[in-house]
Amino acid sequence: MANILPEIIYMTMNPYDFYVRMPPHSTLVVNYLSTGDSTSIDNFASTEEATLITFAITGANDKIFCILFDNAKGTNTNFVSELIDPKKYTTEYSQLVKLIKEIDEVIAVKIAGGGVYSTTINNKTLVSETLTNLENMRIRYIKRANSLWASMNDQPVNGNGKPFKSVTVFRDPNYPNRWGTR
């Protein structure tokens, strides 16, 4: 028996209705890996039938472990499918890009010698944050944005395809043996 679900299912809405072509005399058990919930659908008829299954996830993606039992032969097949909600990826990505731009503005004012003693980013007040702290926050957000970008473009998270390539290393002239990021 072959996999009756595709490897990747893009959910255009959540919950998402999907028709599965169930082989005759079979049972499909679907287990969500993130929650441990499971559901099963049966086809006890002697012909193939299209059966509706509804997928619902809370995050941007989830893997499902499936077992297809052939009740007539007494055999089974295991396979994994991935459920992806692309809207949740793009929403988080756009929020991260906005945060990175706001942190860049604060860093630019701080470097220019402006008197930024406090600013509010995403309902969080940064009171006289040091440049190092701001740069570390920026690096964390860039890494998360790069991993989301890679996930959205079917690329490895640590591979090429990073849209932000702007983490540059400078030497601080006041501390010749210490390197920092700017």
mmCIF file of C-alpha atoms in Angstrom:
data_model
loop_
_atom_site.group_PDB
_atom_site.id
_atom_site.type_symbol
_atom_site.label_atom_id
_atom_site.label_comp_id
_atom_site.label_asym_id
_atom_site.label_seq_id
_atom_site.Cartn_x
_atom_site.Cartn_y
_atom_site.Cartn_z
ATOM 1 C CA MET A 1 0.000 0.000 0.000
ATOM 2 C CA ALA A 2 1.287 3.425 -0.879
ATOM 3 C CA ASN A 3 1.067 6.632 1.131
ATOM 4 C CA ILE A 4 -2.441 7.956 0.679
ATOM 5 C CA LEU A 5 -1.584 11.435 1.988
ATOM 6 C CA PRO A 6 0.965 13.754 0.332
ATOM 7 C CA GLU A 7 4.242 14.489 2.151
ATOM 8 C CA ILE A 8 3.273 18.153 2.568
ATOM 9 C CA ILE A 9 -0.262 19.484 2.895
ATOM 10 C CA TYR A 10 -0.641 23.267 2.618
ATOM 11 C CA MET A 11 -3.637 24.311 4.656
ATOM 12 C CA THR A 12 -5.388 27.240 2.978
ATOM 13 C CA MET A 13 -7.678 27.530 6.000
ATOM 14 C CA ASN A 14 -7.611 26.224 9.535
ATOM 15 C CA PRO A 15 -9.341 23.780 10.125
ATOM 16 C CA TYR A 16 -8.773 22.279 6.686
ATOM 17 C CA ASP A 17 -10.982 19.640 5.040
ATOM 18 C CA PHE A 18 -9.109 17.107 2.923
ATOM 19 C CA TYR A 19 -10.452 14.161 0.939
ATOM 20 C CA VAL A 20 -8.508 10.918 1.288
ATOM 21 C CA ARG A 21 -8.916 8.109 -1.240
ATOM 22 C CA MET A 22 -9.216 5.172 1.124
ATOM 23 C CA PRO A 23 -8.355 1.723 -0.279
ATOM 24 C CA PRO A 24 -10.946 -1.028 0.244
ATOM 25 C CA HIS A 25 -11.037 -2.720 3.665
ATOM 26 C CA SER A 26 -8.655 -0.222 5.278
ATOM 27 C CA THR A 27 -8.285 1.982 8.335
ATOM 28 C CA LEU A 28 -6.159 5.150 8.512
ATOM 29 C CA VAL A 29 -4.958 6.325 11.926
ATOM 30 C CA VAL A 30 -3.611 9.900 11.993
ATOM 31 C CA ASN A 31 -1.524 10.986 15.016
ATOM 32 C CA TYR A 32 -0.536 14.633 15.563
ATOM 33 C CA LEU A 33 3.049 14.673 16.837
ATOM 34 C CA SER A 34 2.795 18.041 18.632
ATOM 35 C CA THR A 35 -0.329 17.268 20.662
ATOM 36 C CA GLY A 36 -0.511 13.482 20.698
ATOM 37 C CA ASP A 37 -4.116 13.600 19.491
ATOM 38 C CA SER A 38 -5.212 10.977 17.009
ATOM 39 C CA THR A 39 -8.140 10.297 14.731
ATOM 40 C CA SER A 40 -9.029 7.410 12.476
ATOM 41 C CA ILE A 41 -11.125 6.875 9.374
ATOM 42 C CA ASP A 42 -12.352 3.554 8.037
ATOM 43 C CA ASN A 43 -13.416 2.104 4.719
ATOM 44 C CA PHE A 44 -15.067 -1.269 5.220
ATOM 45 C CA ALA A 45 -16.430 -1.313 1.660
ATOM 46 C CA SER A 46 -14.954 -3.502 -1.061
ATOM 47 C CA THR A 47 -14.242 -0.479 -3.310
ATOM 48 C CA GLU A 48 -12.058 2.603 -2.957
ATOM 49 C CA GLU A 49 -13.883 5.561 -1.378
ATOM 50 C CA ALA A 50 -13.095 9.251 -0.927
ATOM 51 C CA THR A 51 -13.395 10.056 2.765
ATOM 52 C CA LEU A 52 -13.267 13.495 4.357
ATOM 53 C CA ILE A 53 -10.746 14.192 7.111
ATOM 54 C CA THR A 54 -10.402 17.555 8.846
ATOM 55 C CA PHE A 55 -6.952 18.785 9.888
ATOM 56 C CA ALA A 56 -6.543 21.488 12.542
ATOM 57 C CA ILE A 57 -3.250 22.839 13.885
ATOM 58 C CA THR A 58 -2.395 25.618 16.320
ATOM 59 C CA GLY A 59 1.081 26.556 15.070
ATOM 60 C CA ALA A 60 2.542 27.280 11.659
ATOM 61 C CA ASN A 61 3.234 23.592 10.997
ATOM 62 C CA ASP A 62 2.782 20.144 12.476
ATOM 63 C CA LYS A 63 3.819 16.647 11.506
ATOM 64 C CA ILE A 64 1.373 13.782 11.492
ATOM 65 C CA PHE A 65 2.374 10.151 11.857
ATOM 66 C CA CYS A 66 -0.002 7.931 9.907
ATOM 67 C CA ILE A 67 -0.623 4.194 9.927
ATOM 68 C CA LEU A 68 -2.666 2.650 7.126
ATOM 69 C CA PHE A 69 -4.025 -0.789 8.013
ATOM 70 C CA ASP A 70 -5.137 -3.198 5.285
ATOM 71 C CA ASN A 71 -7.784 -5.122 7.205
ATOM 72 C CA ALA A 72 -8.195 -7.764 4.481
ATOM 73 C CA LYS A 73 -4.482 -8.711 4.287
ATOM 74 C CA GLY A 74 -3.522 -7.886 7.861
ATOM 75 C CA THR A 75 -0.666 -5.576 6.792
ATOM 76 C CA ASN A 76 0.122 -1.961 7.583
ATOM 77 C CA THR A 77 2.090 0.961 6.187
ATOM 78 C CA ASN A 78 3.602 3.830 8.203
ATOM 79 C CA PHE A 79 4.280 7.283 6.772
ATOM 80 C CA VAL A 80 4.671 10.898 7.879
ATOM 81 C CA SER A 81 3.027 13.982 6.394
ATOM 82 C CA GLU A 82 3.555 17.622 7.274
ATOM 83 C CA LEU A 83 0.752 20.138 7.677
ATOM 84 C CA ILE A 84 1.725 23.743 6.899
ATOM 85 C CA ASP A 85 -0.337 26.890 7.480
ATOM 86 C CA PRO A 86 1.497 29.446 5.289
ATOM 87 C CA LYS A 87 -0.441 32.416 6.687
ATOM 88 C CA LYS A 88 1.068 31.930 10.129
ATOM 89 C CA TYR A 89 4.605 31.888 8.698
ATOM 90 C CA THR A 90 4.112 35.137 6.789
ATOM 91 C CA THR A 91 2.458 36.880 9.750
ATOM 92 C CA GLU A 92 5.350 36.057 12.075
ATOM 93 C CA TYR A 93 7.911 36.912 9.387
ATOM 94 C CA SER A 94 6.419 40.367 8.759
ATOM 95 C CA GLN A 95 6.366 41.064 12.517
ATOM 96 C CA LEU A 96 10.032 40.093 12.774
ATOM 97 C CA VAL A 97 10.997 42.348 9.854
ATOM 98 C CA LYS A 98 9.178 45.237 11.540
ATOM 99 C CA LEU A 99 10.983 44.577 14.841
ATOM 100 C CA ILE A 100 14.365 44.425 13.090
ATOM 101 C CA LYS A 101 13.706 47.787 11.402
ATOM 102 C CA GLU A 102 12.693 49.370 14.719
ATOM 103 C CA ILE A 103 15.826 48.074 16.444
ATOM 104 C CA ASP A 104 17.923 49.374 13.512
ATOM 105 C CA GLU A 105 16.394 52.833 14.020
ATOM 106 C CA VAL A 106 17.230 52.798 17.740
ATOM 107 C CA ILE A 107 20.789 51.632 17.007
ATOM 108 C CA ALA A 108 21.236 54.353 14.358
ATOM 109 C CA VAL A 109 20.101 57.086 16.765
ATOM 110 C CA LYS A 110 22.299 55.692 19.536
ATOM 111 C CA ILE A 111 25.359 55.561 17.250
ATOM 112 C CA ALA A 112 24.655 59.081 15.974
ATOM 113 C CA GLY A 113 24.860 60.296 19.574
ATOM 114 C CA GLY A 114 21.175 60.913 20.086
ATOM 115 C CA GLY A 115 19.824 60.926 23.586
ATOM 116 C CA VAL A 116 17.616 57.873 23.340
ATOM 117 C CA TYR A 117 16.987 56.988 26.957
ATOM 118 C CA SER A 118 13.876 54.923 26.380
ATOM 119 C CA THR A 119 11.825 53.696 23.460
ATOM 120 C CA THR A 120 8.906 51.343 23.031
ATOM 121 C CA ILE A 121 9.063 48.398 20.635
ATOM 122 C CA ASN A 122 6.137 46.023 20.409
ATOM 123 C CA ASN A 123 4.684 47.163 23.770
ATOM 124 C CA LYS A 124 8.064 46.628 25.422
ATOM 125 C CA THR A 125 9.951 49.616 26.807
ATOM 126 C CA LEU A 126 13.697 49.531 26.367
ATOM 127 C CA VAL A 127 15.191 51.867 28.942
ATOM 128 C CA SER A 128 18.688 52.948 28.046
ATOM 129 C CA GLU A 129 19.624 49.595 26.572
ATOM 130 C CA THR A 130 23.287 49.219 25.792
ATOM 131 C CA LEU A 131 24.335 48.934 22.194
ATOM 132 C CA THR A 132 25.462 45.352 22.808
ATOM 133 C CA ASN A 133 22.023 44.364 24.117
ATOM 134 C CA LEU A 134 20.307 45.959 21.127
ATOM 135 C CA GLU A 135 22.669 44.201 18.728
ATOM 136 C CA ASN A 136 22.103 40.845 20.443
ATOM 137 C CA MET A 137 18.327 41.289 20.181
ATOM 138 C CA ARG A 138 18.705 42.188 16.514
ATOM 139 C CA ILE A 139 20.840 39.092 15.844
ATOM 140 C CA ARG A 140 18.266 36.824 17.545
ATOM 141 C CA TYR A 141 15.442 38.292 15.467
ATOM 142 C CA ILE A 142 17.488 37.988 12.265
ATOM 143 C CA LYS A 143 18.237 34.318 12.973
ATOM 144 C CA ARG A 144 14.547 33.606 13.555
ATOM 145 C CA ALA A 145 13.575 35.518 10.395
ATOM 146 C CA ASN A 146 16.171 33.589 8.385
ATOM 147 C CA SER A 147 14.881 30.253 9.657
ATOM 148 C CA LEU A 148 11.295 31.235 8.791
ATOM 149 C CA TRP A 149 12.416 32.395 5.345
ATOM 150 C CA ALA A 150 14.172 29.085 4.755
ATOM 151 C CA SER A 151 11.102 27.155 5.894
ATOM 152 C CA MET A 152 8.863 29.155 3.569
ATOM 153 C CA ASN A 153 11.203 28.576 0.619
ATOM 154 C CA ASP A 154 11.856 24.861 1.137
ATOM 155 C CA GLN A 155 15.509 25.400 2.015
ATOM 156 C CA PRO A 156 17.522 24.106 4.955
ATOM 157 C CA VAL A 157 17.297 26.447 7.920
ATOM 158 C CA ASN A 158 21.078 26.761 8.295
ATOM 159 C CA GLY A 159 21.852 26.794 4.568
ATOM 160 C CA ASN A 160 21.761 29.448 1.896
ATOM 161 C CA GLY A 161 18.722 31.553 1.181
ATOM 162 C CA LYS A 162 19.135 33.913 4.103
ATOM 163 C CA PRO A 163 17.476 37.219 3.196
ATOM 164 C CA PHE A 164 19.307 39.132 5.955
ATOM 165 C CA LYS A 165 23.034 39.071 5.354
ATOM 166 C CA SER A 166 23.716 42.223 7.321
ATOM 167 C CA VAL A 167 25.441 40.937 10.432
ATOM 168 C CA THR A 168 28.890 42.510 10.115
ATOM 169 C CA VAL A 169 31.723 42.158 12.616
ATOM 170 C CA PHE A 170 33.779 45.229 13.537
ATOM 171 C CA ARG A 171 36.687 45.668 15.917
ATOM 172 C CA ASP A 172 36.134 48.234 18.654
ATOM 173 C CA PRO A 173 39.111 50.674 18.496
ATOM 174 C CA ASN A 174 38.883 51.263 22.274
ATOM 175 C CA TYR A 175 39.251 47.535 22.940
ATOM 176 C CA PRO A 176 41.689 46.063 20.394
ATOM 177 C CA ASN A 177 41.335 42.472 21.624
ATOM 178 C CA ARG A 178 37.546 42.480 21.724
ATOM 179 C CA TRP A 179 35.303 41.921 18.729
ATOM 180 C CA GLY A 180 31.652 42.893 18.579
ATOM 181 C CA THR A 181 28.846 42.951 16.081
ATOM 182 C CA ARG A 182 27.370 46.091 14.598
#
